[in-house]
CSV table of C-alpha atoms and ligand atoms in Angstrom, one decimal:
chain,number,residue,atom,x,y,z
A,1,MET,CA,-39.9,78.9,-4.6
A,2,LEU,CA,-36.1,78.8,-5.1
A,3,LYS,CA,-35.2,77.3,-8.5
A,4,THR,CA,-31.9,76.0,-9.9
A,5,ASP,CA,-30.8,74.2,-13.0
A,6,VAL,CA,-28.9,71.5,-11.1
A,7,LEU,CA,-29.6,70.6,-7.5
A,8,ILE,CA,-26.8,68.6,-5.9
A,9,ILE,CA,-27.6,66.7,-2.7
A,10,GLY,CA,-24.5,66.4,-0.5
A,11,GLY,CA,-21.3,68.5,-0.1
A,12,GLY,CA,-18.9,65.5,0.1
A,13,LEU,CA,-16.2,65.2,-2.5
A,14,ALA,CA,-18.5,63.9,-5.3
A,15,GLY,CA,-21.1,66.7,-4.9
A,16,LEU,CA,-18.4,69.4,-4.6
A,17,SER,CA,-16.6,68.2,-7.6
A,18,CYS,CA,-19.7,68.1,-9.7
A,19,ALA,CA,-20.6,71.7,-8.7
A,20,TYR,CA,-17.0,72.8,-9.3
A,21,HIS,CA,-16.8,71.3,-12.9
A,22,LEU,CA,-20.3,72.6,-13.8
A,23,GLN,CA,-19.5,76.1,-12.5
A,24,ARG,CA,-16.2,76.3,-14.4
A,25,SER,CA,-17.7,75.4,-17.7
A,26,HIS,CA,-18.5,78.0,-20.4
A,27,GLN,CA,-22.2,77.0,-20.4
A,28,LYS,CA,-24.4,79.0,-18.0
A,29,VAL,CA,-25.8,76.4,-15.6
A,30,SER,CA,-27.0,77.4,-12.2
A,31,THR,CA,-26.1,75.0,-9.4
A,32,LEU,CA,-27.0,74.6,-5.7
A,33,VAL,CA,-25.3,72.2,-3.3
A,34,LEU,CA,-27.3,71.2,-0.2
A,35,GLU,CA,-25.3,69.7,2.7
A,36,LYS,CA,-27.0,68.6,5.9
A,37,GLU,CA,-24.0,69.0,8.1
A,38,LYS,CA,-22.5,72.3,9.2
A,39,ARG,CA,-19.3,71.5,7.3
A,40,VAL,CA,-18.5,70.1,3.8
A,41,GLY,CA,-16.6,66.9,3.2
A,42,GLY,CA,-18.9,64.1,4.2
A,43,LEU,CA,-16.9,61.0,5.0
A,44,ALA,CA,-13.7,62.8,3.9
A,45,GLY,CA,-14.3,65.4,6.7
A,46,SER,CA,-12.6,65.5,10.1
A,47,LEU,CA,-13.6,66.6,13.6
A,48,GLN,CA,-11.6,68.8,15.9
A,49,HIS,CA,-11.7,67.4,19.4
A,50,ASP,CA,-9.6,68.3,22.5
A,51,GLY,CA,-6.6,69.4,20.4
A,52,PHE,CA,-6.8,66.3,18.1
A,53,THR,CA,-8.0,66.2,14.5
A,54,PHE,CA,-9.9,62.9,14.0
A,55,ASP,CA,-10.9,61.5,10.6
A,56,HIS,CA,-13.5,58.9,9.8
A,57,THR,CA,-10.9,56.2,10.3
A,58,GLY,CA,-7.8,56.4,8.0
A,59,HIS,CA,-8.5,58.6,5.0
A,60,LEU,CA,-5.4,58.3,2.8
A,61,LEU,CA,-5.0,59.5,-0.7
A,62,HIS,CA,-4.2,56.9,-3.3
A,63,LEU,CA,-4.0,58.7,-6.6
A,64,HIS,CA,-4.2,56.7,-9.9
A,65,ASP,CA,-5.8,58.9,-12.5
A,66,PRO,CA,-3.6,61.6,-14.1
A,67,TYR,CA,-6.4,64.3,-14.0
A,68,GLY,CA,-7.5,63.3,-10.5
A,69,LYS,CA,-4.0,63.4,-9.2
A,70,LYS,CA,-3.4,66.8,-10.8
A,71,LEU,CA,-6.6,68.3,-9.4
A,72,ILE,CA,-6.0,66.9,-5.9
A,73,LEU,CA,-2.4,68.2,-5.8
A,74,ASP,CA,-3.5,71.5,-7.1
A,75,LEU,CA,-6.0,71.7,-4.3
A,76,LEU,CA,-3.6,70.7,-1.5
A,77,LYS,CA,-0.7,72.7,-2.9
A,78,ASP,CA,2.2,71.6,-0.7
A,79,ASN,CA,0.0,70.6,2.2
A,80,PHE,CA,0.7,66.9,2.0
A,81,TYR,CA,3.2,64.1,2.9
A,82,LEU,CA,3.9,61.3,0.6
A,83,ARG,CA,4.4,58.1,2.6
A,84,ASN,CA,5.4,54.5,1.9
A,85,ARG,CA,2.7,52.3,3.3
A,86,ASN,CA,3.8,50.5,6.5
A,87,SER,CA,0.8,48.1,7.2
A,88,TRP,CA,0.8,44.8,9.1
A,89,ILE,CA,-1.4,42.0,10.3
A,90,TYR,CA,-1.5,40.8,13.9
A,91,SER,CA,-2.3,37.1,14.4
A,92,HIS,CA,-1.0,34.2,16.4
A,93,GLY,CA,0.7,36.7,18.6
A,94,ALA,CA,3.0,37.9,15.8
A,95,TYR,CA,3.1,40.8,13.3
A,96,THR,CA,3.4,40.0,9.6
A,97,ARG,CA,3.6,42.4,6.7
A,98,TYR,CA,0.5,43.2,4.6
A,99,PRO,CA,-0.7,41.4,2.5
A,100,PHE,CA,-1.0,38.3,4.6
A,101,GLN,CA,-1.0,36.0,1.5
A,102,ALA,CA,2.5,37.1,0.5
A,103,ASN,CA,4.0,37.4,3.9
A,104,THR,CA,3.6,34.6,6.3
A,105,TYR,CA,7.2,34.8,7.6
A,106,GLY,CA,7.2,35.1,11.4
A,107,LEU,CA,4.0,33.0,12.0
A,108,PRO,CA,4.2,29.7,13.8
A,109,PRO,CA,5.8,27.0,11.5
A,110,ARG,CA,2.5,25.0,11.3
A,111,VAL,CA,0.6,28.1,10.1
A,112,VAL,CA,3.2,28.9,7.5
A,113,GLU,CA,3.1,25.3,6.3
A,114,ALA,CA,-0.7,25.3,6.1
A,115,CYS,CA,-0.7,28.6,4.1
A,116,VAL,CA,2.1,27.6,1.7
A,117,VAL,CA,0.8,24.0,1.1
A,118,GLY,CA,-2.7,25.3,0.6
A,119,PHE,CA,-1.5,27.9,-1.9
A,120,LEU,CA,0.6,25.4,-3.9
A,121,LYS,CA,-2.5,23.1,-4.2
A,122,THR,CA,-4.4,25.9,-5.9
A,123,LEU,CA,-1.8,25.8,-8.7
A,124,ARG,CA,-3.0,22.4,-9.8
A,125,ASN,CA,-5.6,24.0,-12.0
A,126,GLY,CA,-2.7,25.3,-14.2
A,127,GLY,CA,-3.6,28.9,-13.8
A,128,GLN,CA,-6.9,28.7,-15.6
A,129,ALA,CA,-9.2,31.7,-15.2
A,130,LEU,CA,-11.8,31.2,-12.5
A,131,PRO,CA,-15.5,31.7,-13.5
A,132,SER,CA,-16.7,35.2,-12.6
A,133,SER,CA,-19.9,33.6,-11.1
A,134,LEU,CA,-17.9,32.2,-8.1
A,135,SER,CA,-18.8,33.5,-4.6
A,136,PHE,CA,-16.1,35.5,-2.8
A,137,LYS,CA,-15.6,32.5,-0.5
A,138,SER,CA,-15.0,30.0,-3.4
A,139,TRP,CA,-12.9,32.5,-5.3
A,140,ALA,CA,-10.7,33.1,-2.2
A,141,LEU,CA,-10.3,29.3,-1.6
A,142,SER,CA,-9.4,28.7,-5.3
A,143,THR,CA,-7.0,31.6,-5.4
A,144,PHE,CA,-5.2,31.5,-2.0
A,145,GLY,CA,-5.9,27.9,-0.7
A,146,GLU,CA,-7.2,26.6,2.6
A,147,GLY,CA,-4.4,27.8,4.9
A,148,ILE,CA,-4.5,31.5,3.9
A,149,CYS,CA,-8.3,31.5,3.9
A,150,LYS,CA,-8.5,29.9,7.4
A,151,HIS,CA,-5.9,32.2,9.0
A,152,PHE,CA,-6.8,35.5,7.3
A,153,MET,CA,-9.2,35.7,4.3
A,154,PHE,CA,-12.2,34.2,6.0
A,155,PRO,CA,-12.0,35.5,9.5
A,156,TYR,CA,-11.0,39.0,8.4
A,157,ASN,CA,-13.6,39.4,5.7
A,158,GLU,CA,-16.4,37.9,7.9
A,159,LYS,CA,-15.5,40.4,10.6
A,160,LEU,CA,-15.6,43.3,8.2
A,161,TRP,CA,-18.6,42.4,6.0
A,162,ARG,CA,-20.8,40.7,8.6
A,163,VAL,CA,-22.5,38.5,6.0
A,164,PRO,CA,-21.7,34.9,4.9
A,165,LEU,CA,-18.9,35.1,2.4
A,166,ASN,CA,-20.6,32.6,0.0
A,167,SER,CA,-23.4,35.2,-0.4
A,168,MET,CA,-20.8,37.8,-1.7
A,169,THR,CA,-19.6,38.1,-5.3
A,170,THR,CA,-16.1,39.0,-6.4
A,171,GLU,CA,-17.0,42.2,-8.3
A,172,TRP,CA,-15.6,44.5,-5.6
A,173,GLN,CA,-12.2,42.9,-4.9
A,174,GLY,CA,-10.4,43.6,-8.2
A,175,ARG,CA,-7.6,46.0,-7.2
A,176,PHE,CA,-8.4,45.8,-3.4
A,177,VAL,CA,-7.2,42.2,-2.8
A,178,PRO,CA,-3.6,41.6,-4.1
A,179,LYS,CA,-2.8,38.3,-5.8
A,180,PRO,CA,0.9,37.4,-5.4
A,181,LYS,CA,2.8,35.1,-7.7
A,182,PRO,CA,3.9,31.6,-6.4
A,183,GLU,CA,7.5,32.7,-6.0
A,184,GLU,CA,6.4,35.7,-3.9
A,185,VAL,CA,4.3,33.5,-1.6
A,186,LEU,CA,7.3,31.1,-1.1
A,187,TYR,CA,9.8,33.9,-0.6
A,188,GLY,CA,7.5,35.7,1.8
A,189,ALA,CA,7.2,32.4,3.8
A,190,LEU,CA,11.0,32.0,4.1
A,191,THR,CA,12.1,35.6,4.7
A,192,ASP,CA,10.9,39.1,5.7
A,193,GLN,CA,9.9,40.2,2.2
A,194,LYS,CA,9.8,43.9,2.0
A,195,LYS,CA,8.3,44.2,-1.4
A,196,PHE,CA,5.2,46.4,-1.9
A,197,PHE,CA,2.1,44.8,-3.1
A,198,GLY,CA,-1.4,46.1,-3.9
A,199,TYR,CA,-3.0,49.3,-5.1
A,200,ASN,CA,-1.9,51.5,-2.2
A,201,ALA,CA,1.8,51.0,-1.7
A,202,THR,CA,2.2,54.7,-1.2
A,203,PHE,CA,-0.3,57.3,-0.1
A,204,ARG,CA,-0.6,61.0,0.5
A,205,TYR,CA,-2.0,62.7,3.6
A,206,PRO,CA,-2.5,66.4,4.4
A,207,LYS,CA,0.2,67.8,6.7
A,208,ARG,CA,-2.3,69.9,8.5
A,209,GLY,CA,-6.1,69.8,8.9
A,210,GLY,CA,-6.6,66.1,8.5
A,211,SER,CA,-8.5,64.7,5.5
A,212,GLN,CA,-10.9,67.7,5.9
A,213,SER,CA,-8.4,69.9,4.2
A,214,LEU,CA,-9.1,68.4,0.8
A,215,PRO,CA,-12.9,69.0,0.7
A,216,ASP,CA,-12.3,72.4,2.3
A,217,ALA,CA,-9.9,73.4,-0.5
A,218,LEU,CA,-12.4,72.2,-3.1
A,219,ALA,CA,-15.3,74.0,-1.4
A,220,ARG,CA,-13.3,77.3,-1.6
A,221,ARG,CA,-13.7,77.1,-5.4
A,222,VAL,CA,-17.4,76.4,-5.4
A,223,LYS,CA,-20.3,78.9,-5.1
A,224,ASN,CA,-23.8,78.3,-3.7
A,225,ILE,CA,-23.2,75.7,-1.0
A,226,HIS,CA,-25.9,75.7,1.7
A,227,LEU,CA,-24.7,74.1,4.9
A,228,GLY,CA,-27.1,72.7,7.5
A,229,ALA,CA,-29.6,72.1,4.7
A,230,GLN,CA,-31.1,68.6,5.0
A,231,VAL,CA,-33.1,67.3,2.1
A,232,THR,CA,-36.2,65.6,3.6
A,233,ALA,CA,-38.2,64.7,0.5
A,234,ILE,CA,-37.8,64.6,-3.3
A,235,ASP,CA,-40.4,64.5,-6.0
A,236,LEU,CA,-38.9,63.5,-9.3
A,237,ASN,CA,-42.1,64.1,-11.3
A,238,GLN,CA,-42.8,67.6,-9.9
A,239,ARG,CA,-39.0,68.3,-10.0
A,240,VAL,CA,-39.0,69.6,-6.4
A,241,ALA,CA,-37.0,68.9,-3.3
A,242,GLU,CA,-38.0,69.8,0.3
A,243,ILE,CA,-35.3,71.1,2.6
A,244,ASP,CA,-35.4,71.5,6.3
A,245,GLY,CA,-35.5,75.2,7.2
A,246,ILE,CA,-35.4,76.4,3.6
A,247,GLY,CA,-38.6,75.0,2.1
A,248,GLU,CA,-39.0,73.8,-1.5
A,249,VAL,CA,-36.4,74.0,-4.3
A,250,GLY,CA,-37.3,73.4,-7.9
A,251,PHE,CA,-34.7,71.8,-10.2
A,252,GLU,CA,-34.2,70.7,-13.8
A,253,THR,CA,-31.6,68.0,-13.1
A,254,LEU,CA,-31.0,66.3,-9.7
A,255,VAL,CA,-27.6,64.9,-8.6
A,256,ASN,CA,-27.7,62.8,-5.5
A,257,THR,CA,-24.7,61.8,-3.5
A,258,MET,CA,-26.3,60.6,-0.2
A,259,PRO,CA,-26.5,56.9,0.3
A,260,LEU,CA,-28.8,55.5,-2.4
A,261,VAL,CA,-31.0,53.7,0.1
A,262,HIS,CA,-31.7,56.9,2.0
A,263,PHE,CA,-32.3,58.8,-1.2
A,264,LEU,CA,-34.9,56.3,-2.4
A,265,ASP,CA,-36.6,56.3,1.0
A,266,LYS,CA,-37.1,60.1,0.6
A,267,THR,CA,-38.3,59.9,-3.0
A,268,LYS,CA,-42.0,60.1,-3.4
A,269,GLY,CA,-44.1,57.9,-5.6
A,270,LEU,CA,-41.5,55.2,-6.5
A,271,PRO,CA,-43.0,52.2,-8.4
A,272,GLN,CA,-43.2,48.9,-6.7
A,273,VAL,CA,-40.4,47.4,-8.8
A,274,VAL,CA,-38.0,50.1,-7.6
A,275,ARG,CA,-39.1,49.8,-4.0
A,276,SER,CA,-38.4,46.1,-4.0
A,277,ALA,CA,-35.0,46.6,-5.7
A,278,ARG,CA,-34.2,49.1,-2.9
A,279,ALA,CA,-35.1,46.5,-0.3
A,280,ASP,CA,-32.4,44.2,-1.8
A,281,LEU,CA,-29.5,46.7,-1.2
A,282,ARG,CA,-27.3,45.7,1.8
A,283,TYR,CA,-24.5,47.5,3.6
A,284,THR,CA,-22.5,47.4,6.8
A,285,SER,CA,-21.9,50.1,9.4
A,286,VAL,CA,-18.5,51.0,10.9
A,287,TYR,CA,-18.0,52.4,14.3
A,288,CYS,CA,-14.7,54.3,14.5
A,289,LEU,CA,-13.2,54.9,18.0
A,290,ASN,CA,-10.6,57.6,18.0
A,291,LEU,CA,-8.2,57.7,20.9
A,292,GLY,CA,-5.7,60.4,22.0
A,293,ILE,CA,-3.0,58.8,24.1
A,294,ALA,CA,-0.5,60.6,26.3
A,295,ARG,CA,2.6,58.9,24.8
A,296,SER,CA,4.4,59.7,21.6
A,297,SER,CA,5.0,57.2,18.8
A,298,ILE,CA,3.3,54.3,20.4
A,299,SER,CA,3.8,52.4,17.1
A,300,ASP,CA,5.9,52.9,14.0
A,301,LYS,CA,3.2,51.3,11.8
A,302,HIS,CA,0.5,53.1,9.8
A,303,TRP,CA,-2.2,50.5,10.3
A,304,ILE,CA,-2.7,46.9,11.4
A,305,TYR,CA,-5.3,44.3,10.4
A,306,PHE,CA,-6.8,42.1,13.1
A,307,PRO,CA,-8.4,38.9,11.7
A,308,GLU,CA,-8.8,37.0,14.9
A,309,LYS,CA,-12.2,36.7,16.7
A,310,GLN,CA,-10.7,37.6,20.1
A,311,PHE,CA,-10.4,41.2,18.9
A,312,ASN,CA,-13.8,43.0,18.3
A,313,PHE,CA,-12.1,45.3,15.8
A,314,TYR,CA,-10.9,44.5,12.3
A,315,ARG,CA,-8.3,47.3,11.9
A,316,ALA,CA,-6.5,49.9,14.0
A,317,GLY,CA,-4.3,52.8,12.7
A,318,PHE,CA,-2.0,55.5,14.0
A,319,SER,CA,-2.9,58.8,12.4
A,320,THR,CA,0.0,60.7,14.0
A,321,ASN,CA,2.2,58.5,11.7
A,322,PHE,CA,0.3,60.0,8.7
A,323,SER,CA,1.0,63.5,10.0
A,324,PRO,CA,2.4,64.6,13.4
A,325,HIS,CA,0.4,67.8,13.3
A,326,ILE,CA,-2.9,66.3,14.0
A,327,ALA,CA,-2.3,65.8,17.7
A,328,PRO,CA,-0.7,67.8,20.5
A,329,ARG,CA,3.1,67.3,20.9
A,330,GLY,CA,4.0,64.2,22.8
A,331,ALA,CA,0.6,62.5,22.1
A,332,THR,CA,-0.5,59.7,19.7
A,333,ALA,CA,-3.8,59.8,17.8
A,334,MET,CA,-5.1,56.4,16.8
A,335,TYR,CA,-8.4,55.0,15.3
A,336,ILE,CA,-9.9,51.6,15.8
A,337,GLU,CA,-12.6,50.2,13.4
A,338,VAL,CA,-15.4,48.0,14.6
A,339,SER,CA,-17.9,46.8,12.0
A,340,GLY,CA,-21.7,46.6,12.8
A,341,ILE,CA,-24.9,45.4,11.3
A,342,PRO,CA,-27.3,48.2,10.4
A,343,GLY,CA,-30.4,48.2,12.6
A,344,GLN,CA,-28.7,46.3,15.4
A,345,LYS,CA,-28.0,48.0,18.6
A,346,PHE,CA,-24.3,48.9,19.1
A,347,GLU,CA,-23.3,48.8,22.8
A,348,PHE,CA,-20.7,51.6,22.8
A,349,ASP,CA,-19.5,51.0,26.4
A,350,ARG,CA,-19.1,47.3,26.0
A,351,GLU,CA,-17.4,47.6,22.6
A,352,GLU,CA,-15.0,50.2,24.0
A,353,SER,CA,-14.0,48.0,26.9
A,354,ARG,CA,-13.3,45.2,24.5
A,355,VAL,CA,-11.2,47.5,22.2
A,356,LEU,CA,-9.1,48.7,25.1
A,357,GLU,CA,-8.6,45.2,26.4
A,358,GLY,CA,-7.6,44.0,22.9
A,359,LEU,CA,-5.1,46.9,22.4
A,360,ARG,CA,-3.5,46.0,25.8
A,361,SER,CA,-3.5,42.3,25.1
A,362,CYS,CA,-1.4,42.7,21.9
A,363,GLY,CA,0.9,45.2,23.6
A,364,ILE,CA,-0.1,48.4,21.7
A,365,LEU,CA,-1.4,50.0,24.9
A,366,LYS,CA,0.6,49.7,28.1
A,367,SER,CA,-1.1,49.5,31.4
A,368,LYS,CA,0.3,52.9,32.5
A,369,ASP,CA,-1.0,54.6,29.3
A,370,ARG,CA,-3.3,57.6,30.0
A,371,LEU,CA,-6.1,58.4,27.6
A,372,LEU,CA,-6.3,62.1,26.9
A,373,THR,CA,-9.5,61.9,24.9
A,374,LYS,CA,-11.8,59.6,23.0
A,375,LEU,CA,-14.4,60.1,20.3
A,376,TRP,CA,-16.7,57.6,18.6
A,377,MET,CA,-17.5,58.5,15.0
A,378,PRO,CA,-20.2,56.1,13.7
A,379,ILE,CA,-20.5,55.6,9.9
A,380,PRO,CA,-24.0,54.1,9.6
A,381,CYS,CA,-23.6,53.4,5.9
A,382,ALA,CA,-19.9,52.4,5.4
A,383,TYR,CA,-19.5,49.5,3.0
A,384,VAL,CA,-21.9,48.5,0.2
A,385,ILE,CA,-22.2,44.7,0.2
A,386,TYR,CA,-21.7,43.1,-3.1
A,387,ASP,CA,-24.0,40.2,-2.9
A,388,ARG,CA,-25.9,38.4,-5.6
A,389,GLU,CA,-28.8,40.9,-5.6
A,390,ARG,CA,-26.8,44.1,-5.9
A,391,ALA,CA,-26.1,44.3,-9.6
A,392,ARG,CA,-29.7,43.5,-10.7
A,393,ALA,CA,-31.2,45.8,-8.1
A,394,ALA,CA,-28.8,48.6,-9.1
A,395,ARG,CA,-29.7,48.2,-12.8
A,396,THR,CA,-33.4,48.6,-12.0
A,397,ILE,CA,-32.9,51.6,-9.8
A,398,PHE,CA,-30.5,53.5,-12.1
A,399,SER,CA,-32.7,52.9,-15.2
A,400,TYR,CA,-35.6,54.5,-13.3
A,401,LEU,CA,-33.4,57.4,-12.2
A,402,LYS,CA,-32.1,58.0,-15.7
A,403,ASP,CA,-35.7,58.1,-17.1
A,404,HIS,CA,-36.4,60.8,-14.4
A,405,ARG,CA,-33.3,62.9,-15.2
A,406,ALA,CA,-31.7,62.1,-11.9
A,407,GLU,CA,-28.0,61.2,-11.3
A,408,SER,CA,-26.8,59.3,-8.3
A,409,ILE,CA,-23.1,59.4,-7.9
A,410,GLY,CA,-20.1,58.9,-5.5
A,411,ARG,CA,-19.4,56.0,-3.3
A,412,TYR,CA,-22.9,55.7,-1.8
A,413,GLY,CA,-24.9,57.4,-4.5
A,414,ALA,CA,-23.6,55.0,-7.1
A,415,TRP,CA,-23.7,52.2,-4.4
A,416,LYS,CA,-20.2,50.9,-4.8
A,417,TYR,CA,-16.8,50.3,-3.2
A,418,SER,CA,-14.6,53.3,-4.1
A,419,PHE,CA,-12.3,56.0,-2.8
A,420,MET,CA,-11.8,59.7,-2.6
A,421,GLU,CA,-10.1,60.3,-5.9
A,422,GLU,CA,-12.9,58.3,-7.6
A,423,ALA,CA,-15.6,60.4,-5.9
A,424,ILE,CA,-14.0,63.5,-7.4
A,425,LEU,CA,-13.8,61.9,-10.8
A,426,ASP,CA,-17.5,60.8,-10.5
A,427,GLY,CA,-18.4,64.4,-9.9
A,428,LYS,CA,-16.5,65.5,-13.0
A,429,ARG,CA,-18.0,62.8,-15.2
A,430,CYS,CA,-21.5,63.7,-14.0
A,431,ALA,CA,-20.9,67.4,-14.9
A,432,GLU,CA,-19.8,66.2,-18.4
A,433,ARG,CA,-23.1,64.2,-18.8
A,434,ILE,CA,-25.2,67.1,-17.7
A,435,LEU,CA,-23.4,69.5,-20.0
A,436,GLY,CA,-23.4,67.0,-22.9
A,437,VAL,CA,-19.6,67.3,-23.4
A,438,SER,CA,-16.9,64.7,-23.4
A,439,ASP,CA,-14.3,66.4,-21.2
A,440,VAL,CA,-14.5,69.3,-18.8
A,441,SER,CA,-10.9,68.9,-17.5
A,442,LEU,CA,-9.7,72.1,-16.0
A,443,LYS,CA,-6.4,73.6,-16.8
A,444,LEU,CA,-4.3,73.2,-13.6
A,445,SER,CA,-0.8,74.3,-12.8
A,446,SER,CA,0.5,71.9,-10.2
A,447,SER,CA,3.2,69.9,-12.0
A,448,ASN,CA,5.9,70.9,-9.6
A,449,ILE,CA,4.0,70.3,-6.4
A,450,GLU,CA,4.9,66.7,-5.9
A,451,LEU,CA,8.5,67.4,-6.4
A,452,GLN,CA,8.4,70.2,-3.9
A,453,ALA,CA,6.6,68.0,-1.3
A,454,LEU,CA,9.2,65.3,-1.7
A,455,LYS,CA,12.1,67.6,-0.9
B,1,FAD,C1,-14.1,53.1,6.9
B,1,FAD,C2,-13.8,53.8,5.6
B,1,FAD,C3,-12.4,54.1,5.3
B,1,FAD,C4,-12.1,54.8,4.1
B,1,FAD,N1,-10.8,55.0,3.8
B,1,FAD,C5,-10.5,55.7,2.6
B,1,FAD,C6,-9.2,55.9,2.3
B,1,FAD,O1,-8.2,55.6,3.1
B,1,FAD,N2,-8.9,56.5,1.1
B,1,FAD,C7,-9.9,56.9,0.2
B,1,FAD,O2,-9.6,57.5,-0.8
B,1,FAD,N3,-11.2,56.7,0.5
B,1,FAD,C8,-11.5,56.0,1.7
B,1,FAD,N4,-12.8,55.8,2.0
B,1,FAD,C9,-13.9,56.2,1.0
B,1,FAD,C10,-14.2,57.7,1.0
B,1,FAD,O3,-14.7,58.1,2.3
B,1,FAD,C11,-15.3,57.9,0.0
B,1,FAD,O4,-15.0,57.3,-1.2
B,1,FAD,C12,-15.6,59.4,-0.3
B,1,FAD,O5,-15.4,60.2,0.8
B,1,FAD,C13,-17.1,59.5,-0.7
B,1,FAD,O6,-17.4,60.8,-1.1
B,1,FAD,P1,-18.9,61.0,-1.5
B,1,FAD,O7,-19.0,62.5,-1.8
B,1,FAD,O8,-19.3,60.1,-2.6
B,1,FAD,O9,-19.9,60.6,-0.3
B,1,FAD,P2,-20.0,61.3,1.2
B,1,FAD,O10,-18.7,61.7,1.7
B,1,FAD,O11,-20.8,60.3,2.0
B,1,FAD,O12,-20.9,62.6,0.9
B,1,FAD,C14,-22.3,62.6,0.9
B,1,FAD,C15,-22.7,63.9,1.5
B,1,FAD,O13,-24.2,63.9,1.5
B,1,FAD,C16,-24.6,64.5,2.7
B,1,FAD,N5,-26.0,64.1,3.0
B,1,FAD,C17,-26.5,62.9,3.3
B,1,FAD,N6,-27.8,63.0,3.4
B,1,FAD,C18,-28.2,64.2,3.1
B,1,FAD,C19,-29.5,64.9,3.1
B,1,FAD,N7,-30.6,64.3,3.4
B,1,FAD,N8,-29.5,66.2,2.7
B,1,FAD,C20,-28.3,66.9,2.5
B,1,FAD,N9,-27.1,66.3,2.5
B,1,FAD,C21,-27.0,65.0,2.8
B,1,FAD,C22,-23.7,63.9,3.8
B,1,FAD,O14,-23.6,64.7,5.0
B,1,FAD,C23,-22.3,64.0,3.0
B,1,FAD,O15,-21.6,65.2,3.2
B,1,FAD,C24,-13.2,55.2,3.2
B,1,FAD,C25,-14.5,54.9,3.5
B,1,FAD,C26,-14.8,54.2,4.7
B,1,FAD,C27,-16.2,53.9,5.1
């Protein structure tokens, strides 16, 4: 039987980063990364299709952490563009700038009035902190008011999350939902406010290769990655995993990055308390429809949110505006995101007709437009739902895993709402825990790269 000190399930960014940091340490620790697909990258990976490079919807780099930023820029070298976000909302037949709550200018006057008046009413509480126990629905109502909730917050979030918003907590929204000041809400109702709000005012995106180029660059620095190696069962007591086509692999420490629910389903002998905690974990699916269109620059925008029910999708983006090199010359690549409920049948043909109809009705596609190609890329486990059960269930599960020397990291392993940079940092922190050291930051030499790319 094959044996390794650390067995890492999943060759996405979290798994690769964990292996990279372990392998670069001075301690001699053997590692093995098992990835079920024939390529690394997980959700940050891309597919080549009819001359187009398609990602799993928009995968843009928002870099916040000094080490994360340095490592990512060191990996990409000068293969990236730095862009100012150009994102919009389409509702009431008009485009307004993101975020909706700060930019109602351009909507019908009655909608602007409802949004501003509703927001002003929320100020009556004198800016007192809201209780953290509020549901997302009550929090949004108290923070933004009735108008903004009616015209954006409620319909958009219901379409994305597919659960009643009063069953959701506010733990996830921190940096993801911008909260403008009163003067910004007023100014943005009266004029086309061009100010940037939110955590992702700028982003980076690879010039060539789509989002796949980041995990590919990381994987080039990692040894012992087995592709096409699907883990089918795990025994945490015997310290053995079963892998399709390989057989059994013994390990000292296990690092999981596959969705926690699937990992637990494959783990033998879980006690009842852990199994019932697992049954409380909820998530949504996303179905990403990629289109190649025979017309260049069909939009100047990066992505657009669609809160209204008449559209079956919640967001659509134009990847050729991230990088022109991901599509043949003269063509536009775009992606459309439709959310789904796990376990419910998704009618691809019906949803596709509705997508195309929606894109035509808002003028993005013209009747003469020719589709060069299309590709559905389903993401069965896309967004972890932060409902009232999640925190308690996660505590029970992680305490059990800790007692069995198993780590579960990354966006889906740790069962959270996060992004690519964080997945890389999760891998690094996990390596530090395994090695018993406080910092395994690597010496990197990329300080000039951003300046070079900006030239
Ligand atoms: C719709 C959507 C849009 C997003 N947009 C952005 C964005 O713009 N910017 C951003 O920074 N982040 C974005 N993200 C988040 C980003 O995709 C993730 O944070 C990151 O890619 C997670 O990496 P990971 O390694 O934790 O997980 P994953 O990428 O899911 O990696 C897990 C790996 O485990 C493998 N695996 C699963 N089961 C098995 C098994 N049984 N055996 C072996 N291997 C297995 C999988 O194939 C996969 O490669 C988005 C996510 C979604 C869903």
